[in-house]
PDB file of C-alpha atoms in Angstrom:
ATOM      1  CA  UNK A   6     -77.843 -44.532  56.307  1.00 54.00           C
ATOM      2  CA  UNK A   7     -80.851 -45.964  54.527  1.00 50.00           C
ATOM      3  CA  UNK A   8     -81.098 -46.059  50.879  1.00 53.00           C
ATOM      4  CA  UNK A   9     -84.211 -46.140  49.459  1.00 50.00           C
ATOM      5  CA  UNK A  10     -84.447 -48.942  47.035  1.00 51.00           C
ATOM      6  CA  UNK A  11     -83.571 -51.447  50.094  1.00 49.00           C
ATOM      7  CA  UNK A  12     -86.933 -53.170  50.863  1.00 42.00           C
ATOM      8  CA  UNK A  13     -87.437 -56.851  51.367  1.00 36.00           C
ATOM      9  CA  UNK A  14     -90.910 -56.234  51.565  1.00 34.00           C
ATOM     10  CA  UNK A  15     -91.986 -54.760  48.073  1.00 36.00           C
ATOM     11  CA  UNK A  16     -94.360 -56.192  45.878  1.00 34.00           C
ATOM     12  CA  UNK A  17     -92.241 -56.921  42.878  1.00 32.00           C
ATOM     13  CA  UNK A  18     -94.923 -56.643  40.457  1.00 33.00           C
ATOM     14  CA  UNK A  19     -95.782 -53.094  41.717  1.00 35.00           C
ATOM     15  CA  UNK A  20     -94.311 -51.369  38.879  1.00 36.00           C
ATOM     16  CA  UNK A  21     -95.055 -47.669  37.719  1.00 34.00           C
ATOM     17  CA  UNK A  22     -97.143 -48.246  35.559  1.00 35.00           C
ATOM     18  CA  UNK A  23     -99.640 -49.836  37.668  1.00 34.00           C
ATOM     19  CA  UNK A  24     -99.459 -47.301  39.681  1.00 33.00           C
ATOM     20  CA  UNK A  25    -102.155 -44.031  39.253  1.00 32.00           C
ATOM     21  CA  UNK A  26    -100.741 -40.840  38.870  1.00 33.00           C
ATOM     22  CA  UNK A  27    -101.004 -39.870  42.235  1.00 33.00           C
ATOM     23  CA  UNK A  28     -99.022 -42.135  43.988  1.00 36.00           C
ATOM     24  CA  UNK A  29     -95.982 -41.912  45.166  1.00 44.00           C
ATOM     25  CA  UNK A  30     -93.244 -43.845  43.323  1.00 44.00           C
ATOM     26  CA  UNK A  31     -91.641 -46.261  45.702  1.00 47.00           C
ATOM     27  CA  UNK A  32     -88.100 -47.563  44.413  1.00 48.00           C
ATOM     28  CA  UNK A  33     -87.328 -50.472  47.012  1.00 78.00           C
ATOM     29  CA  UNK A  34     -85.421 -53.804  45.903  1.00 87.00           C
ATOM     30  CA  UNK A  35     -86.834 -57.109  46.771  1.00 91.00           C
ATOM     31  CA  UNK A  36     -85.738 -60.966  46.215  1.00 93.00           C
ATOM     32  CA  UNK A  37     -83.971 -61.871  43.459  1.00 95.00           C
ATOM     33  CA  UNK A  38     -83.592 -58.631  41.858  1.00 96.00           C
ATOM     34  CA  UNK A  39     -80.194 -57.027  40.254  1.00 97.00           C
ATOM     35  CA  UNK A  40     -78.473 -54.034  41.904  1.00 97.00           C
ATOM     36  CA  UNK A  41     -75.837 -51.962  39.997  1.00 97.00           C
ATOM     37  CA  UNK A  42     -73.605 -49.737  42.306  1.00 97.00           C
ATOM     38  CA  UNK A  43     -71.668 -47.796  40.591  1.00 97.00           C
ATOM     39  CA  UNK A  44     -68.725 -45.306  41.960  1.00 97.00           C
ATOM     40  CA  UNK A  45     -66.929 -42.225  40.598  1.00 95.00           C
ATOM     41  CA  UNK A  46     -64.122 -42.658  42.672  1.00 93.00           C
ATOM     42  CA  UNK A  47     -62.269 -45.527  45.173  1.00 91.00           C
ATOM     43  CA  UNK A  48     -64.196 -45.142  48.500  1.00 89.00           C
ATOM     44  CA  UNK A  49     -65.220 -48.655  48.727  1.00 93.00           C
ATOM     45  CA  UNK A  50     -66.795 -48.499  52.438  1.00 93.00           C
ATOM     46  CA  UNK A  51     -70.222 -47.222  51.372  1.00 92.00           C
ATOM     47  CA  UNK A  52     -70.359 -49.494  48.296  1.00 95.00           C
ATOM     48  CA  UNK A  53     -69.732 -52.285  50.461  1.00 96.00           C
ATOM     49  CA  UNK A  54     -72.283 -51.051  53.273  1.00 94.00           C
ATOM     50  CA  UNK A  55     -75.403 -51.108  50.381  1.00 94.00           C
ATOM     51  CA  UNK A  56     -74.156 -54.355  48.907  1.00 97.00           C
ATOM     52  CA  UNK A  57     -74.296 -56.534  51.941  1.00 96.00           C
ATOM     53  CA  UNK A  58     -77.540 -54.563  52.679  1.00 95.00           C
ATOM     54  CA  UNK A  59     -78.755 -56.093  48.680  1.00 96.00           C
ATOM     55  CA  UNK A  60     -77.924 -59.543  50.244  1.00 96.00           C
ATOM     56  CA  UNK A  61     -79.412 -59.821  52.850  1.00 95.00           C
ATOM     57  CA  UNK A  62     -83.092 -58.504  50.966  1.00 93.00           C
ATOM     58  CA  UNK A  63     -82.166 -61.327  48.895  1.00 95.00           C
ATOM     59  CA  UNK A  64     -80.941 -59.373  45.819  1.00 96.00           C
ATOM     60  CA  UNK A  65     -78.091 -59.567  43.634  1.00 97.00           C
ATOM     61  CA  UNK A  66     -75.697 -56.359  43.547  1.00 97.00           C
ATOM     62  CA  UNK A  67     -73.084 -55.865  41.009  1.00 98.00           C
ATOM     63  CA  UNK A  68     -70.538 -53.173  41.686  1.00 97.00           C
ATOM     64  CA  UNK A  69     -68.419 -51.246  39.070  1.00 96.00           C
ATOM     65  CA  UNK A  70     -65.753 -48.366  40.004  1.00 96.00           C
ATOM     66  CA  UNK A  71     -65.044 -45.623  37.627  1.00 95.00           C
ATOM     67  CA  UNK A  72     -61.633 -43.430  37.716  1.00 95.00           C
ATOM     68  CA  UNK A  73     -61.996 -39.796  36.220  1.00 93.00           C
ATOM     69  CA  UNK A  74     -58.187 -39.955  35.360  1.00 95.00           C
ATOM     70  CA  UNK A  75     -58.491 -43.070  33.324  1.00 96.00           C
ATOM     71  CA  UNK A  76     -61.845 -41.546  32.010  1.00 95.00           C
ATOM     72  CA  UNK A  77     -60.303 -38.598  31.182  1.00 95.00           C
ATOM     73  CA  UNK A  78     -57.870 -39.971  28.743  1.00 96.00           C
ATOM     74  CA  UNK A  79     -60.380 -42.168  26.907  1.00 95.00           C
ATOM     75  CA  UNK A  80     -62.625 -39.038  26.204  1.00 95.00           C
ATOM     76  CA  UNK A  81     -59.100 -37.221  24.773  1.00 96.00           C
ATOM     77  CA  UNK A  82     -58.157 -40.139  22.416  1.00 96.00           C
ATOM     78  CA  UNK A  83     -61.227 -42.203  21.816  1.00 93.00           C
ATOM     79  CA  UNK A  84     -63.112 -41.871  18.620  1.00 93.00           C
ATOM     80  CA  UNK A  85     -66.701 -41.746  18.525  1.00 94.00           C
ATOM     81  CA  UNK A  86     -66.976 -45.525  17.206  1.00 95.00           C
ATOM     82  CA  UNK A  87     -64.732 -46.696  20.257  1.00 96.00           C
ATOM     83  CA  UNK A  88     -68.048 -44.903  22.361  1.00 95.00           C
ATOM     84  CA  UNK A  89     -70.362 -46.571  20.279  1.00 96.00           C
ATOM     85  CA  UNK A  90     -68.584 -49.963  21.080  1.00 96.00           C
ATOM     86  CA  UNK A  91     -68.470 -49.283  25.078  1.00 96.00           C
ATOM     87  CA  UNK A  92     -72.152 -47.965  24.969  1.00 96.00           C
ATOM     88  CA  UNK A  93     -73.015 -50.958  23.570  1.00 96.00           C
ATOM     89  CA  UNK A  94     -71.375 -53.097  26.432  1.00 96.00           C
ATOM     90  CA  UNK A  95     -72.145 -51.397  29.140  1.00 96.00           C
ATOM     91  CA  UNK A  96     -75.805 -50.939  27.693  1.00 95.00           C
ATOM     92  CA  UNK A  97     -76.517 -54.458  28.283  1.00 94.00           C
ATOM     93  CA  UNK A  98     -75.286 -54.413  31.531  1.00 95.00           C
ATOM     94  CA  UNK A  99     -77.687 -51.398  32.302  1.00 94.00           C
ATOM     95  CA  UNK A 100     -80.730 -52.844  30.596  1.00 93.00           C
ATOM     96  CA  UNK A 101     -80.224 -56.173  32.689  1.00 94.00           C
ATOM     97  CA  UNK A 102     -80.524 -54.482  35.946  1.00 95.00           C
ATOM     98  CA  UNK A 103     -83.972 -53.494  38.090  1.00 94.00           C
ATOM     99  CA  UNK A 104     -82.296 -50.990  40.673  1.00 94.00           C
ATOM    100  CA  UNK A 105     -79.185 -48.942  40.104  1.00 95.00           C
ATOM    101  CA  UNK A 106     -77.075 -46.425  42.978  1.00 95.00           C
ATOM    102  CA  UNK A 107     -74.673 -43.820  41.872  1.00 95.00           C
ATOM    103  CA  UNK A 108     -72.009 -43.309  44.553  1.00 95.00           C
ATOM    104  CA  UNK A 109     -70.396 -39.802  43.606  1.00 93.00           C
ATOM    105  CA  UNK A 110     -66.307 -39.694  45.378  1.00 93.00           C
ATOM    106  CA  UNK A 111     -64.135 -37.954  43.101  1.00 91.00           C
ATOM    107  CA  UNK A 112     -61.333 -37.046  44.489  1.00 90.00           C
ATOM    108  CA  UNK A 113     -60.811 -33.954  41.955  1.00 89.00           C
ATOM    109  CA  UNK A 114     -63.833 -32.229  40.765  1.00 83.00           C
ATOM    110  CA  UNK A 115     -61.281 -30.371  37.886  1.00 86.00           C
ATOM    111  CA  UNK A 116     -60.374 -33.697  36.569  1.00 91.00           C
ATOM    112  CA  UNK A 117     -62.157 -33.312  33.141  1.00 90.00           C
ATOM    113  CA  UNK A 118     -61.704 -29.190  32.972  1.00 88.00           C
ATOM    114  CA  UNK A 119     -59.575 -29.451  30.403  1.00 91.00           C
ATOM    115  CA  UNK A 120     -60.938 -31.851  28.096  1.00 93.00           C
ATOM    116  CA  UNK A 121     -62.584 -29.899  24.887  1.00 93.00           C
ATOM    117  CA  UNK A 122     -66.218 -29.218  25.458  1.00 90.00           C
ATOM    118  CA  UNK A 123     -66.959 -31.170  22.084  1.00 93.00           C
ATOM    119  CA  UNK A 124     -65.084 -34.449  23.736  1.00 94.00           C
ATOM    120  CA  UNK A 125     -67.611 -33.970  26.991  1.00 92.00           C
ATOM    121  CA  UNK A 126     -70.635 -33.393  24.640  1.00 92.00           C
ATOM    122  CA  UNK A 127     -69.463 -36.302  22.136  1.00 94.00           C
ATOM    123  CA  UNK A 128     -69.146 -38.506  25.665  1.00 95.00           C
ATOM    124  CA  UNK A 129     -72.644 -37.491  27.130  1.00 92.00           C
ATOM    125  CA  UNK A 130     -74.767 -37.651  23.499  1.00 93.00           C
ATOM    126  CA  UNK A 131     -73.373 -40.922  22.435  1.00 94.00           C
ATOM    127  CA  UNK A 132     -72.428 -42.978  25.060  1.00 95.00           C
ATOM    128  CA  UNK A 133     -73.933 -41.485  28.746  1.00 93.00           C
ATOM    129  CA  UNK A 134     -77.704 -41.349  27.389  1.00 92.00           C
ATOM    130  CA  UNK A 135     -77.649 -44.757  25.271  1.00 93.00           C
ATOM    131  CA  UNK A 136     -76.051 -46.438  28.573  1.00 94.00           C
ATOM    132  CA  UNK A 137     -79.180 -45.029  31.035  1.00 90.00           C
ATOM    133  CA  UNK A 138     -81.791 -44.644  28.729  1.00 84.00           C
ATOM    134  CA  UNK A 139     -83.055 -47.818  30.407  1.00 78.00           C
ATOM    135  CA  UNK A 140     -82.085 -46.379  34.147  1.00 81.00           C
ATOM    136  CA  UNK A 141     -84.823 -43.768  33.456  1.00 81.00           C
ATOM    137  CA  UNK A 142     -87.102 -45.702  32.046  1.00 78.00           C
ATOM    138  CA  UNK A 143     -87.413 -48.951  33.856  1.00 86.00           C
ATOM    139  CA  UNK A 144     -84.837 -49.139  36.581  1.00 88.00           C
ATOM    140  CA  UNK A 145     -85.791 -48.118  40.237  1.00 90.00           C
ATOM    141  CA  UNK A 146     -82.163 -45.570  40.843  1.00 90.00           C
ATOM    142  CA  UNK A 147     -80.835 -43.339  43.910  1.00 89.00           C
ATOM    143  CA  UNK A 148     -77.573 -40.746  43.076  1.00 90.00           C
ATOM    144  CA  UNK A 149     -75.870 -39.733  46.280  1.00 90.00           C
ATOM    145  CA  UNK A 150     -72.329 -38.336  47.055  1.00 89.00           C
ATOM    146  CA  UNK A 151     -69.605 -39.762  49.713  1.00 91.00           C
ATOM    147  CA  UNK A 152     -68.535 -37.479  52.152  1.00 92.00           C
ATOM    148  CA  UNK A 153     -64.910 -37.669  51.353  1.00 92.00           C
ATOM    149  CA  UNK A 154     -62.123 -35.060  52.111  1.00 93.00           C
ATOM    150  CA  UNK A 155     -62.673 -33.630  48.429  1.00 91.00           C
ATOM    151  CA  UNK A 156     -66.170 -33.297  49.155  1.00 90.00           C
ATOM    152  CA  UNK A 157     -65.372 -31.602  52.560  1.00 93.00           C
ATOM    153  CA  UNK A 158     -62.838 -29.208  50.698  1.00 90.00           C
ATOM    154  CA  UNK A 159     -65.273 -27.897  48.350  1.00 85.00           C
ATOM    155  CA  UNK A 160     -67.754 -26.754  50.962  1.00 87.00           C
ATOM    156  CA  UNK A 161     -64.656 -24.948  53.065  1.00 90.00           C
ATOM    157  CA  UNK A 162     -65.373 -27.631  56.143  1.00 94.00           C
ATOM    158  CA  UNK A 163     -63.077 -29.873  58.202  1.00 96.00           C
ATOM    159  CA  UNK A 164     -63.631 -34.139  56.778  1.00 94.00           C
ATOM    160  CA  UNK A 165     -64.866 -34.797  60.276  1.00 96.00           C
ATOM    161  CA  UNK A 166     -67.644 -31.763  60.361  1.00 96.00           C
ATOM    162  CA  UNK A 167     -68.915 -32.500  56.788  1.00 94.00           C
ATOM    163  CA  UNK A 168     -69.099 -35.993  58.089  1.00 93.00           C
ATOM    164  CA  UNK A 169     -71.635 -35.014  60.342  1.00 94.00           C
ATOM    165  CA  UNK A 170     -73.679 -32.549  58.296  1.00 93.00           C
ATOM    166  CA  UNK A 171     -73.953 -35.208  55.126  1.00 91.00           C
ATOM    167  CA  UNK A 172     -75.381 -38.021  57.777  1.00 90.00           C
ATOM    168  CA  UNK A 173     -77.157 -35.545  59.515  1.00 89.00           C
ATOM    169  CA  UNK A 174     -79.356 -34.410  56.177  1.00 87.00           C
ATOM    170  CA  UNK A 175     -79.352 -37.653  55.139  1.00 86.00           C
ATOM    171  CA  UNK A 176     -80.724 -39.962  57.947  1.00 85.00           C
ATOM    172  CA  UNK A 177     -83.817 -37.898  57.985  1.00 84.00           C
ATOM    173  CA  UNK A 178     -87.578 -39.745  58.295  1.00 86.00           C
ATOM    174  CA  UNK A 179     -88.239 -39.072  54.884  1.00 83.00           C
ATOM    175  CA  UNK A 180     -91.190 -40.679  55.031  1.00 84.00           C
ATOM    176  CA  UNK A 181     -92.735 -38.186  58.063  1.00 87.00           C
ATOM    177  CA  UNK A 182     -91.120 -35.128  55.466  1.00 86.00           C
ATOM    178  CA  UNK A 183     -92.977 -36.602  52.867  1.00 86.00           C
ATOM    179  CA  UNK A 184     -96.500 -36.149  54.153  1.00 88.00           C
ATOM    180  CA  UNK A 185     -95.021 -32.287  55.568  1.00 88.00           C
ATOM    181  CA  UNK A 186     -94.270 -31.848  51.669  1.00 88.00           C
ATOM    182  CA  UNK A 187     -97.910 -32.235  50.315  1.00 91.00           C
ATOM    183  CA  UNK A 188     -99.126 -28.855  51.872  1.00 90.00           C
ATOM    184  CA  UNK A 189     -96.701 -27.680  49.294  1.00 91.00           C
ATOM    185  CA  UNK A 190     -97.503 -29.679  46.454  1.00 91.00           C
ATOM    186  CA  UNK A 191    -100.978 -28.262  46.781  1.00 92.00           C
ATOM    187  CA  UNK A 192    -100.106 -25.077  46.731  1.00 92.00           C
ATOM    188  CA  UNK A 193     -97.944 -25.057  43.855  1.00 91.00           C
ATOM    189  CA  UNK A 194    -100.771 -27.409  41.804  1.00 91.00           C
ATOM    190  CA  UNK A 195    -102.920 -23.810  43.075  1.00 92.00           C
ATOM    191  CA  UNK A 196    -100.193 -21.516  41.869  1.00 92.00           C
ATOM    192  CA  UNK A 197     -99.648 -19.940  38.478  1.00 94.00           C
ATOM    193  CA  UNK A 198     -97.166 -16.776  38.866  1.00 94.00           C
ATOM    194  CA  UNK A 199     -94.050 -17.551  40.911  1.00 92.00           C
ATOM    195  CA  UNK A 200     -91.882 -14.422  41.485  1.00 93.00           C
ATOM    196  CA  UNK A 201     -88.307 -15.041  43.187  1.00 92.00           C
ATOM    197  CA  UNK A 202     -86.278 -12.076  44.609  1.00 93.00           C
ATOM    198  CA  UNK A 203     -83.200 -11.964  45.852  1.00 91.00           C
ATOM    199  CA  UNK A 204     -79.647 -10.055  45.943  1.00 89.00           C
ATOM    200  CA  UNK A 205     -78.800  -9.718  42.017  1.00 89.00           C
ATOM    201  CA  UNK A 206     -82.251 -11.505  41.726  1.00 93.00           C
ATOM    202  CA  UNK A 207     -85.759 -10.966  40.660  1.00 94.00           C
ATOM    203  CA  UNK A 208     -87.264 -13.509  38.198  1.00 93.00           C
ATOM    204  CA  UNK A 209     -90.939 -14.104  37.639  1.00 93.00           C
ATOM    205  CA  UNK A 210     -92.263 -17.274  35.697  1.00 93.00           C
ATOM    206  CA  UNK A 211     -95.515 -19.428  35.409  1.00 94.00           C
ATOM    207  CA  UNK A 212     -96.632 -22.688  36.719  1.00 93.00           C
ATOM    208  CA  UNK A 213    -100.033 -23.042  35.899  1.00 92.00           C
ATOM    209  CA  UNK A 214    -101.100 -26.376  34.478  1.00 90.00           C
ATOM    210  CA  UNK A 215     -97.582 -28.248  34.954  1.00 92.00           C
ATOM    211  CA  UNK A 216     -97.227 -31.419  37.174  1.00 91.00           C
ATOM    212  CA  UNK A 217     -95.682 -30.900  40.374  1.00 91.00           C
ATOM    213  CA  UNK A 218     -93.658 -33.711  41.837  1.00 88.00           C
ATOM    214  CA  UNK A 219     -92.160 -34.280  45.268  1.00 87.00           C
ATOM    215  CA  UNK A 220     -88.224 -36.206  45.976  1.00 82.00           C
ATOM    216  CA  UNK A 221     -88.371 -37.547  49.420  1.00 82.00           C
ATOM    217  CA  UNK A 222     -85.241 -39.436  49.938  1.00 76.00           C
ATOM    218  CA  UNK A 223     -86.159 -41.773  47.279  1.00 75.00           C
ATOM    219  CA  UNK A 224     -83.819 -40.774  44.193  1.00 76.00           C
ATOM    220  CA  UNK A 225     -81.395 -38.697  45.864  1.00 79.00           C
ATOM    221  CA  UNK A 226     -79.411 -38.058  48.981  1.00 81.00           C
ATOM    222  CA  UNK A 227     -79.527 -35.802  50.446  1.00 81.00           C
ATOM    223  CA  UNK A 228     -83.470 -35.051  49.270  1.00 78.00           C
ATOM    224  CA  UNK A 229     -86.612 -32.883  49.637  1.00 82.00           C
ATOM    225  CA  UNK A 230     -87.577 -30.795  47.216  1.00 85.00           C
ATOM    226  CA  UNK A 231     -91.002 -30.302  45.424  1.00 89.00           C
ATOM    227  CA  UNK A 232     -90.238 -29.220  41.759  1.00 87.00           C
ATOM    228  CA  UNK A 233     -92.480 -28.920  38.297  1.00 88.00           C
ATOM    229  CA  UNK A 234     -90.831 -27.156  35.025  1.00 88.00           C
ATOM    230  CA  UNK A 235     -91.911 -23.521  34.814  1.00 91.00           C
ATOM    231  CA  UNK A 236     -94.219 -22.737  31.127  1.00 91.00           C
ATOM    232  CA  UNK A 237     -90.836 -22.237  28.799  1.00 86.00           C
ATOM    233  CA  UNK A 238     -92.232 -18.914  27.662  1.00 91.00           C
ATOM    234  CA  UNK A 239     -93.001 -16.828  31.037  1.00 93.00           C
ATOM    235  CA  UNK A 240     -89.703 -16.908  32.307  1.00 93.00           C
ATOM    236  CA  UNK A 241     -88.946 -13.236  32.407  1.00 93.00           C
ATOM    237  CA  UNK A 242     -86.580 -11.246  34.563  1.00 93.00           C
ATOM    238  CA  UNK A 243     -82.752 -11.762  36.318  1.00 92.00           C
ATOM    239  CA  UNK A 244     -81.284 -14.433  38.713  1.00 91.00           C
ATOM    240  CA  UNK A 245     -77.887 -14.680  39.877  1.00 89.00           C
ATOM    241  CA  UNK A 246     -75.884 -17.177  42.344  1.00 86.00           C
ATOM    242  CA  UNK A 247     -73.297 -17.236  44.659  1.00 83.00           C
ATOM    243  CA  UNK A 248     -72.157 -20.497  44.532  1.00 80.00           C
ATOM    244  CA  UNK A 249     -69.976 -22.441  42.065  1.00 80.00           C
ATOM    245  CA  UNK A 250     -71.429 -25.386  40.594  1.00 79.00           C
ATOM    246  CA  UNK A 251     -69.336 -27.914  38.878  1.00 76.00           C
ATOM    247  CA  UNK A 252     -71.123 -29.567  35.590  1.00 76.00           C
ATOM    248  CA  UNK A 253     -69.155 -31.813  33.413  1.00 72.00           C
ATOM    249  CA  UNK A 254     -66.289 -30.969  34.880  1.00 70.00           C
ATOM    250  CA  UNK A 255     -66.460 -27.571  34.422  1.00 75.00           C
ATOM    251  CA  UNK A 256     -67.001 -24.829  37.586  1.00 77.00           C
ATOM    252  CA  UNK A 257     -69.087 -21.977  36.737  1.00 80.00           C
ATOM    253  CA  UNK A 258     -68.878 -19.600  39.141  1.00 81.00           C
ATOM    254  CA  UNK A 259     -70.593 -15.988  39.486  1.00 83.00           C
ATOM    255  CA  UNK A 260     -73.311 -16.836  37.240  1.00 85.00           C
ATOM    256  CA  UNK A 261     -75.654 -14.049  35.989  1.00 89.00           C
ATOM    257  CA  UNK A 262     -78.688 -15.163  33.904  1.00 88.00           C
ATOM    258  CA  UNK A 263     -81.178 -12.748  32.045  1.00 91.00           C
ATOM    259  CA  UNK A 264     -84.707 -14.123  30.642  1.00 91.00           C
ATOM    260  CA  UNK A 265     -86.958 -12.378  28.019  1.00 90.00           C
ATOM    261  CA  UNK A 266     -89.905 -14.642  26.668  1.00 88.00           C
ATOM    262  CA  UNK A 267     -88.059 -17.996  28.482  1.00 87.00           C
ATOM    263  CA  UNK A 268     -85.029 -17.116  26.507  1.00 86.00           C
ATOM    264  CA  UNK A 269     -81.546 -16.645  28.528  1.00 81.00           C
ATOM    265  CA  UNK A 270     -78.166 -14.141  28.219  1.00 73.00           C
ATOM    266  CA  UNK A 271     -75.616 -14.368  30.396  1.00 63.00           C
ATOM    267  CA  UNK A 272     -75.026 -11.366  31.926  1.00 57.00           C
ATOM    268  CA  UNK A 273     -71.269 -12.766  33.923  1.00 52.00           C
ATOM    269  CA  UNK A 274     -69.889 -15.950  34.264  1.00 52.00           C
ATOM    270  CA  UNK A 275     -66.187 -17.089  35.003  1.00 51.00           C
ATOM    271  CA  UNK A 276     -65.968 -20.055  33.072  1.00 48.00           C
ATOM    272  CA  UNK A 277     -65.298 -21.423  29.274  1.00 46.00           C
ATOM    273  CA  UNK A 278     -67.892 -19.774  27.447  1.00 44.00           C
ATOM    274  CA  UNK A 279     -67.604 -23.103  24.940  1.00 42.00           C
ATOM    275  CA  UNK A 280     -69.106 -24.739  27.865  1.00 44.00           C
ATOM    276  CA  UNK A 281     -72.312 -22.773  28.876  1.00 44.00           C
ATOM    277  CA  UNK A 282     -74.502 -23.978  26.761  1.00 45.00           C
ATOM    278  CA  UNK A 283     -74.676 -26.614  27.683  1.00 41.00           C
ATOM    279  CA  UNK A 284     -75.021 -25.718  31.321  1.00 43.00           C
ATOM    280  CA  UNK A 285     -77.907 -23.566  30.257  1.00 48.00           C
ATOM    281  CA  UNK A 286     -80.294 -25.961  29.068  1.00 45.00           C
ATOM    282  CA  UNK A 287     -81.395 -26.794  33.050  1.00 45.00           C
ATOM    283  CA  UNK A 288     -84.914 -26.523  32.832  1.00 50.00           C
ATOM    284  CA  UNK A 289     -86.050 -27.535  36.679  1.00 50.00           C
ATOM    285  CA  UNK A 290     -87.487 -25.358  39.003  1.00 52.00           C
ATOM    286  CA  UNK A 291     -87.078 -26.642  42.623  1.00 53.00           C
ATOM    287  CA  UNK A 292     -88.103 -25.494  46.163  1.00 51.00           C
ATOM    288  CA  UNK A 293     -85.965 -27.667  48.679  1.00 51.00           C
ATOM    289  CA  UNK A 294     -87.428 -28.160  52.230  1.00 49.00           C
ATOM    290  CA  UNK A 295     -84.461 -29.794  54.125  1.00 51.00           C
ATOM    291  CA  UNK A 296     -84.247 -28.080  57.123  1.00 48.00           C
ATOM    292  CA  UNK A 297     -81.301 -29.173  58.120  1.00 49.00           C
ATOM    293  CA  UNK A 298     -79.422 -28.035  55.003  1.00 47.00           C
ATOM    294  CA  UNK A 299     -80.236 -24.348  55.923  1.00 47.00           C
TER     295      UNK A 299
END
């Protein structure tokens, strides 16, 4: 499987901001530059795979595991100064790096369910965004997940056949998809009312004006999707979904929304109500074009 920020070959002063805005951002690692792999879980065999891969473009990778269980019971006991004092570690760490890969194996989705919403939020406001503030802004990063049996259980398939779907919608030639994506990019940069219909569904929002951006295998696996962030007050309408998402630990399933002036109500949801909001506050709008996920 390739991972995008492998690249012997990159200029290393190329860096976005020499870039114009129309070109397409290009994450790849080169000589001498630091890697950190992280992993929610224990499956070592991919972490090892994009390692050696780091060595032999020359780089340096570092790799760090995390375990929910043991994560769990810091964000039940710790105090917000003991936070402060890991944020401040690991922040370091973070700000040292050029590249950084997410490797997403939990074996339990559920593990932080029932840790109190204002532990999760405590976690995420003072140490998650401190630690990859510099990830967004400077560090080239791809998030993926491991096709593990926990991954295979959630989307009702045998290990083995989710094995093949995740490689299958991964080893794409993102770089053909990427030039089959533009024709939509261009029509979106054209577009100013979007209406979406559906069972449960019928939503209407604008566009006009807002950048459009394309993912092509570069930030996350699997990948393509062209997405911009709809103008916050059109947003008018109803959309519903029929399949649970997991966010900080929490599943929401059966989720209703209702929009008036960009503003939402939840109309039905199955979860901790304590936890919506901050599920709510996704702003993206996303069209994916990976055929082979349909």
């Amino acid at each position: 499987m390739n991972i995008g920020i492998i690249n012997p070959g990159r200029d290393p002063h190329e860096r976005p901001e020499n870039r114009t805005a129309g070109q397409e951002r290009r994450p790849l690692l080169c000589q001498g530059e630091k890697l950190l792999i992280e992993v929610e879980g224990h499956d070592t065999v991919l972490a090892k795979a994009i390692a050696l891969e780091a060595y032999h473009a020359g780089a340096y990778p570092f790799v760090v595991f995390t375990d929910k269980d043991i994560l769990r019971t810091q964000l039940l006991h710790s105090p917000p100064e003991q936070l402060e004092c890991l944020a401040s570690y690991d922040f370091v760490r973070m700000n040292d790096m050029d590249a950084y890969v997410l490797i997403r194996a939990d074996a339990n989705d559920s593990e932080l369910s029932d840790v109190p919403p204002e532990k999760i939020h405590q976690y995420w406001k003072v140490y998650y965004h401190h630690v990859h503030g510099p990830r967004w802004e400077k560090t080239k990063w791809c998030i993926l997940r491991y096709p593990n049996a926990a991954a295979a259980q959630r989307a009702k398939m045998s290990t083995e056949k989710f094995e093949e779907l995740y490689f299958s919608v991964c080893n794409l030639d993102y770089s053909k998809l990427s030039g089959q994506m533009d024709a939509l990019v261009r029509l979106l940069n054209q577009t100013d009312k979007v209406r979406i219909t559906g069972e449960g569904t019928d939503l209407t929002l604008s566009i006009k004006g807002m950048p459009v951006r394309k993912d092509a295998g570069l930030q996350n696996l699997p990948d393509v999707e062209v997405y911009c962030v709809p103008i916050k007050d059109s947003v008018h309408g109803s959309i519903s979904f029929n399949t649970p998402v997991n966010f900080r630990g929490t599943t929401f399933d059966n989720i209703a929304l209702t929009f008036e002036h960009g503003k939402s109500s939840m109309r039905k949801q199955t979860t901790r109500q304590s936890s919506w909001k901050f599920w709510k506050s996704t702003k993206e709008h996303d069209i994916s074009v990976n055929s082979a996920l349909v």
